[in-house]
């Protein structure tokens, strides 16, 4: 299928997914009521208020987080030339969670906005450490060194986080939804300060796409064509930190989106990163929206954490992916 048609289909699917996200929940809302809430809003109608406040904010959060994680996954897999790479391997998730726990449990931060910025700072610190360690030594930045540094930093921050929660279990409740991953209860005001970083990260990732296409062909080929591989990897690393850091700061630890969506987009669209990056953003946003909708109604009257739903959806695909990679050596 032509990539242009895939993108058009992705945009249409995203519109349908957003509309469905405004309808689905503990209180189902009919399509005509959703339309009326936008065309003729009535402040006395509880369904209109629900559509324009809680469900709209939740929808915006889910599509933003899904797009960020998916594009970060594309960049990670291209940067390390490892099809199983994801933002979690970069230490971004672990660093963000550590800083959130540190701020909440030990520094007494109570507001959601403070915890969001703590998560963003933690993601940036962890990502910077991984890229710095991966760049040490002679020669250019090595994908293997970055992966090893990511595994080490992830293990280090996870150990610190577990140690803090064991020492001070009273603060566990306040960060539990971040550990499990969720977009429930988030206000749209939390998204606005991070939105410029998200937009810049997505746009700059697309700008880098032609250089990424050359980089994945191999360092020798890239250098032969005049591409400065270390600079391109550095810029890709910054984009990963900004995108994955924003996603974790908003929704906590949500796995599998950055891992499986790039593979789905390659099958549907193209290996050309000029098409792959926007296709992954659309597919990641749609996938996380539908995962959030299922999480809302799966065990009514309660909700499942979004991180659990993405694991349920992503684990079978991940196992199939590993088996396919094993068969191909």
Short mmCIF file of C-alpha atoms in Angstrom, two decimals:
data_model
loop_
_atom_site.label_atom_id
_atom_site.label_comp_id
_atom_site.label_asym_id
_atom_site.label_seq_id
_atom_site.Cartn_x
_atom_site.Cartn_y
_atom_site.Cartn_z
CA UNK A 1 0.00 0.00 0.00
CA UNK A 2 1.25 3.49 -0.80
CA UNK A 3 2.57 5.37 2.26
CA UNK A 4 0.45 8.41 1.48
CA UNK A 5 -2.74 6.34 1.63
CA UNK A 6 -1.59 4.77 4.90
CA UNK A 7 -1.12 8.23 6.44
CA UNK A 8 -4.55 9.35 5.22
CA UNK A 9 -6.07 6.21 6.74
CA UNK A 10 -4.15 6.89 9.96
CA UNK A 11 -5.54 10.42 10.21
CA UNK A 12 -9.10 9.11 9.66
CA UNK A 13 -8.58 6.38 12.28
CA UNK A 14 -7.22 8.96 14.74
CA UNK A 15 -10.34 11.15 14.32
CA UNK A 16 -12.62 8.13 14.87
CA UNK A 17 -10.54 7.05 17.90
CA UNK A 18 -10.73 10.52 19.49
CA UNK A 19 -14.51 10.63 18.98
CA UNK A 20 -14.87 7.15 20.50
CA UNK A 21 -12.67 8.17 23.44
CA UNK A 22 -15.15 10.96 24.26
CA UNK A 23 -18.01 8.42 24.30
CA UNK A 24 -16.54 5.48 26.24
CA UNK A 25 -16.38 5.29 30.02
CA UNK A 26 -18.24 4.33 33.17
CA UNK A 27 -21.03 6.62 31.91
CA UNK A 28 -21.50 5.84 28.18
CA UNK A 29 -22.38 8.91 26.12
CA UNK A 30 -24.25 8.66 22.81
CA UNK A 31 -22.62 10.09 19.65
CA UNK A 32 -25.36 12.73 19.22
CA UNK A 33 -24.74 13.94 22.80
CA UNK A 34 -20.99 14.23 22.11
CA UNK A 35 -21.77 16.30 19.00
CA UNK A 36 -24.24 18.43 20.94
CA UNK A 37 -21.62 19.03 23.65
CA UNK A 38 -19.44 20.72 21.00
CA UNK A 39 -22.05 22.37 18.78
CA UNK A 40 -24.52 23.49 21.47
CA UNK A 41 -22.82 23.16 24.88
CA UNK A 42 -25.13 23.28 27.89
CA UNK A 43 -23.41 23.93 31.23
CA UNK A 44 -26.32 22.33 33.10
CA UNK A 45 -25.87 18.96 31.33
CA UNK A 46 -23.46 16.70 33.21
CA UNK A 47 -22.70 14.71 30.03
CA UNK A 48 -21.66 17.90 28.19
CA UNK A 49 -19.36 18.89 31.07
CA UNK A 50 -17.88 15.39 31.16
CA UNK A 51 -17.09 15.49 27.43
CA UNK A 52 -15.52 18.96 27.51
CA UNK A 53 -13.42 18.46 30.64
CA UNK A 54 -12.34 15.04 31.90
CA UNK A 55 -12.71 13.01 28.69
CA UNK A 56 -11.23 15.68 26.43
CA UNK A 57 -8.19 16.05 28.71
CA UNK A 58 -7.77 12.29 28.93
CA UNK A 59 -8.03 11.91 25.15
CA UNK A 60 -5.40 14.60 24.51
CA UNK A 61 -3.07 13.02 27.07
CA UNK A 62 -3.39 9.53 25.59
CA UNK A 63 -2.82 10.57 21.97
CA UNK A 64 0.16 12.75 22.93
CA UNK A 65 1.79 10.02 25.02
CA UNK A 66 1.19 7.38 22.34
CA UNK A 67 2.69 9.50 19.57
CA UNK A 68 5.73 10.44 21.69
CA UNK A 69 6.52 6.87 22.75
CA UNK A 70 6.08 5.49 19.22
CA UNK A 71 8.39 8.05 17.58
CA UNK A 72 10.93 7.67 20.41
CA UNK A 73 10.88 3.93 19.70
CA UNK A 74 11.55 4.50 15.99
CA UNK A 75 14.54 6.70 16.82
CA UNK A 76 15.91 4.24 19.40
CA UNK A 77 15.72 1.30 16.99
CA UNK A 78 17.41 3.30 14.24
CA UNK A 79 20.08 4.74 16.55
CA UNK A 80 21.07 1.36 18.02
CA UNK A 81 20.21 -0.68 14.92
CA UNK A 82 18.43 -3.05 17.29
CA UNK A 83 14.80 -4.00 16.42
CA UNK A 84 14.08 -4.74 20.10
CA UNK A 85 15.23 -1.34 21.37
CA UNK A 86 12.72 0.92 23.11
CA UNK A 87 12.81 4.08 25.29
CA UNK A 88 12.84 1.90 28.40
CA UNK A 89 16.28 0.58 27.43
CA UNK A 90 17.54 4.16 27.29
CA UNK A 91 16.96 4.52 31.04
CA UNK A 92 14.45 7.34 30.44
CA UNK A 93 11.52 5.62 32.17
CA UNK A 94 13.60 4.53 35.16
CA UNK A 95 15.14 7.99 35.58
CA UNK A 96 11.77 9.73 35.43
CA UNK A 97 10.21 7.37 37.96
CA UNK A 98 13.19 7.78 40.30
CA UNK A 99 12.94 11.59 40.28
CA UNK A 100 9.16 11.45 40.80
CA UNK A 101 9.56 9.14 43.80
CA UNK A 102 12.41 11.29 45.11
CA UNK A 103 10.31 14.47 44.82
CA UNK A 104 7.18 12.94 46.31
CA UNK A 105 8.50 10.70 49.05
CA UNK A 106 11.62 12.51 50.19
CA UNK A 107 11.19 16.15 49.18
CA UNK A 108 7.46 16.36 49.98
CA UNK A 109 6.29 17.55 46.55
CA UNK A 110 2.50 17.25 46.49
CA UNK A 111 1.24 19.00 43.36
CA UNK A 112 0.81 17.05 40.14
CA UNK A 113 2.58 19.77 38.16
CA UNK A 114 5.69 19.50 40.34
CA UNK A 115 5.77 15.73 39.90
CA UNK A 116 5.38 16.08 36.12
CA UNK A 117 8.37 18.41 35.88
CA UNK A 118 10.33 16.13 38.24
CA UNK A 119 9.65 13.25 35.87
CA UNK A 120 10.75 15.29 32.87
CA UNK A 121 13.96 16.31 34.65
CA UNK A 122 14.66 12.71 35.65
CA UNK A 123 14.16 11.50 32.10
CA UNK A 124 16.56 14.16 30.80
CA UNK A 125 19.20 13.33 33.42
CA UNK A 126 19.00 9.58 32.79
CA UNK A 127 19.05 10.00 29.01
CA UNK A 128 21.99 12.40 29.25
CA UNK A 129 23.92 9.95 31.42
CA UNK A 130 23.28 7.09 29.01
CA UNK A 131 24.36 9.07 25.98
CA UNK A 132 27.39 10.52 27.82
CA UNK A 133 28.56 7.09 28.96
CA UNK A 134 27.89 5.62 25.52
CA UNK A 135 30.06 8.33 23.95
CA UNK A 136 33.09 7.76 26.19
CA UNK A 137 36.27 6.32 24.79
CA UNK A 138 37.88 6.47 21.40
CA UNK A 139 35.97 6.49 18.19
CA UNK A 140 32.41 7.51 17.48
CA UNK A 141 29.38 6.83 19.58
CA UNK A 142 28.77 3.10 19.64
CA UNK A 143 25.24 1.61 19.52
CA UNK A 144 26.44 -1.28 21.69
CA UNK A 145 27.91 1.05 24.32
CA UNK A 146 24.65 3.06 24.38
CA UNK A 147 22.61 -0.10 24.91
CA UNK A 148 24.91 -1.33 27.69
CA UNK A 149 24.91 2.10 29.33
CA UNK A 150 21.10 2.17 29.09
CA UNK A 151 20.79 -1.23 30.76
CA UNK A 152 23.17 -0.17 33.56
CA UNK A 153 21.46 3.19 34.21
CA UNK A 154 18.02 1.54 34.14
CA UNK A 155 19.08 -1.05 36.71
CA UNK A 156 20.71 1.64 38.88
CA UNK A 157 17.67 3.95 38.97
CA UNK A 158 15.24 1.04 39.50
CA UNK A 159 17.31 -0.14 42.47
CA UNK A 160 17.36 3.36 43.96
CA UNK A 161 13.59 3.69 43.47
CA UNK A 162 12.86 0.35 45.13
CA UNK A 163 15.17 1.19 48.03
CA UNK A 164 13.41 4.53 48.64
CA UNK A 165 9.96 2.92 48.58
CA UNK A 166 11.08 0.16 50.96
CA UNK A 167 12.48 2.73 53.41
CA UNK A 168 9.43 5.03 53.17
CA UNK A 169 6.34 3.02 52.26
CA UNK A 170 3.99 5.84 53.32
CA UNK A 171 4.67 7.62 50.05
CA UNK A 172 3.85 4.62 47.87
CA UNK A 173 0.19 5.54 47.35
CA UNK A 174 1.02 8.98 45.95
CA UNK A 175 3.23 7.57 43.18
CA UNK A 176 1.53 4.23 42.60
CA UNK A 177 -0.39 5.39 39.51
CA UNK A 178 2.88 6.67 38.01
CA UNK A 179 4.57 3.33 38.58
CA UNK A 180 1.68 1.50 36.88
CA UNK A 181 1.12 4.12 34.15
CA UNK A 182 -2.13 6.07 33.75
CA UNK A 183 -3.73 9.12 32.12
CA UNK A 184 -6.73 9.12 34.47
CA UNK A 185 -7.27 12.27 36.50
CA UNK A 186 -4.82 14.39 34.51
CA UNK A 187 -5.85 17.96 33.73
CA UNK A 188 -5.16 19.48 30.31
CA UNK A 189 -3.26 22.28 32.10
CA UNK A 190 -0.49 19.73 32.77
CA UNK A 191 -0.05 19.11 29.05
CA UNK A 192 0.23 22.74 27.94
CA UNK A 193 3.73 23.48 29.40
CA UNK A 194 5.12 20.28 27.86
CA UNK A 195 3.39 20.71 24.48
CA UNK A 196 6.11 22.96 22.91
CA UNK A 197 8.74 20.32 23.73
CA UNK A 198 6.56 17.54 22.32
CA UNK A 199 5.85 19.41 19.07
CA UNK A 200 9.53 20.36 18.68
CA UNK A 201 10.61 16.74 19.29
CA UNK A 202 8.15 15.35 16.73
CA UNK A 203 8.95 17.95 14.07
CA UNK A 204 12.72 17.69 14.53
CA UNK A 205 12.54 13.88 14.37
CA UNK A 206 10.86 14.20 10.97
CA UNK A 207 13.50 16.73 9.85
CA UNK A 208 16.24 14.21 10.75
CA UNK A 209 14.55 11.43 8.77
CA UNK A 210 16.72 11.66 5.58
CA UNK A 211 19.90 11.47 7.70
CA UNK A 212 18.47 8.56 9.71
CA UNK A 213 17.83 6.66 6.45
CA UNK A 214 21.55 6.95 5.64
CA UNK A 215 22.66 6.15 9.20
CA UNK A 216 20.81 2.82 9.33
CA UNK A 217 22.74 1.70 6.25
CA UNK A 218 25.90 1.60 8.40
CA UNK A 219 28.44 4.02 9.80
CA UNK A 220 30.94 3.47 6.98
CA UNK A 221 28.33 4.17 4.31
CA UNK A 222 27.11 7.22 6.22
CA UNK A 223 30.61 8.66 6.63
CA UNK A 224 31.29 7.98 2.97
CA UNK A 225 28.25 10.11 2.09
CA UNK A 226 29.42 12.91 4.36
CA UNK A 227 27.02 12.30 7.27
CA UNK A 228 28.43 13.19 10.69
CA UNK A 229 27.22 10.08 12.51
CA UNK A 230 28.06 11.22 16.05
CA UNK A 231 26.13 14.48 15.56
CA UNK A 232 23.10 12.72 14.09
CA UNK A 233 23.04 10.18 16.93
CA UNK A 234 23.40 13.02 19.43
CA UNK A 235 20.43 14.89 17.94
CA UNK A 236 18.39 11.67 17.83
CA UNK A 237 19.26 11.11 21.50
CA UNK A 238 17.99 14.58 22.39
CA UNK A 239 14.72 13.87 20.57
CA UNK A 240 14.33 10.55 22.41
CA UNK A 241 14.92 12.25 25.76
CA UNK A 242 12.40 15.02 25.01
CA UNK A 243 9.68 12.71 23.61
CA UNK A 244 10.01 9.78 26.01
CA UNK A 245 10.64 12.12 28.94
CA UNK A 246 7.45 14.08 28.20
CA UNK A 247 5.45 10.86 27.85
CA UNK A 248 6.69 9.40 31.14
CA UNK A 249 6.23 12.72 32.93
CA UNK A 250 2.57 12.82 31.82
CA UNK A 251 1.53 9.18 32.15
CA UNK A 252 4.20 7.26 34.05
CA UNK A 253 5.68 3.93 33.11
CA UNK A 254 3.89 2.70 29.96
CA UNK A 255 5.66 -0.07 28.10
CA UNK A 256 5.49 -1.79 24.71
CA UNK A 257 4.19 1.20 22.67
CA UNK A 258 7.72 2.32 21.76
CA UNK A 259 8.66 -1.28 20.99
CA UNK A 260 5.81 -2.68 18.92
CA UNK A 261 4.38 0.36 17.09
CA UNK A 262 7.48 0.97 14.88
CA UNK A 263 7.30 -2.67 13.69
CA UNK A 264 3.57 -2.35 12.92
CA UNK A 265 4.19 0.89 11.02
CA UNK A 266 7.00 -0.67 8.96
CA UNK A 267 4.66 -3.49 7.89
CA UNK A 268 1.82 -1.13 7.02
CA UNK A 269 3.75 1.77 5.54
CA UNK A 270 7.46 1.84 4.73
CA UNK A 271 11.00 1.48 6.08
CA UNK A 272 11.70 5.01 4.85
CA UNK A 273 11.84 7.17 8.00
CA UNK A 274 10.28 10.10 6.14
CA UNK A 275 7.04 8.05 6.13
CA UNK A 276 7.75 5.78 9.10
CA UNK A 277 7.98 8.57 11.70
CA UNK A 278 4.58 10.21 10.98
CA UNK A 279 2.95 6.78 10.50
CA UNK A 280 4.28 5.61 13.88
CA UNK A 281 3.04 8.80 15.57
CA UNK A 282 -0.49 8.24 14.21
CA UNK A 283 -0.52 4.51 14.99
CA UNK A 284 0.92 5.03 18.50
CA UNK A 285 -1.70 7.67 19.30
CA UNK A 286 -4.53 5.42 18.07
CA UNK A 287 -3.23 2.33 19.91
CA UNK A 288 -2.91 4.12 23.24
CA UNK A 289 -6.35 5.70 22.87
CA UNK A 290 -7.98 2.28 22.36
CA UNK A 291 -5.94 0.75 25.20
CA UNK A 292 -7.15 3.54 27.48
CA UNK A 293 -10.77 2.98 26.41
CA UNK A 294 -10.53 -0.74 27.21
CA UNK A 295 -8.86 0.08 30.56
CA UNK A 296 -11.82 2.31 31.51
CA UNK A 297 -14.52 -0.37 31.05
CA UNK A 298 -12.75 -3.73 31.48
CA UNK A 299 -13.48 -4.11 35.23
CA UNK A 300 -16.25 -1.59 35.95
CA UNK A 301 -16.81 0.20 38.29
CA UNK A 302 -13.02 0.35 38.68
CA UNK A 303 -10.37 1.04 36.04
CA UNK A 304 -7.29 -0.90 35.01
CA UNK A 305 -3.95 0.98 34.93
CA UNK A 306 -3.11 1.92 31.35
CA UNK A 307 0.35 0.35 31.72
CA UNK A 308 -1.31 -3.01 32.42
CA UNK A 309 -3.44 -2.76 29.27
CA UNK A 310 -0.48 -1.94 27.02
CA UNK A 311 1.37 -4.91 28.52
CA UNK A 312 -1.59 -7.22 27.83
CA UNK A 313 -1.82 -5.97 24.24
CA UNK A 314 1.91 -5.73 23.60
CA UNK A 315 3.31 -8.87 25.24
CA UNK A 316 1.92 -11.36 22.64
CA UNK A 317 3.21 -9.19 19.79
CA UNK A 318 6.60 -8.89 21.51
CA UNK A 319 6.86 -12.69 21.93
CA UNK A 320 5.99 -13.21 18.25
CA UNK A 321 8.59 -10.59 17.32
CA UNK A 322 11.31 -12.31 19.36
CA UNK A 323 10.45 -15.69 17.81
CA UNK A 324 10.66 -14.20 14.31
CA UNK A 325 14.01 -12.57 15.06
CA UNK A 326 15.30 -15.88 16.47
CA UNK A 327 14.27 -17.74 13.30
CA UNK A 328 16.09 -15.19 11.17
CA UNK A 329 19.21 -15.49 13.32
#
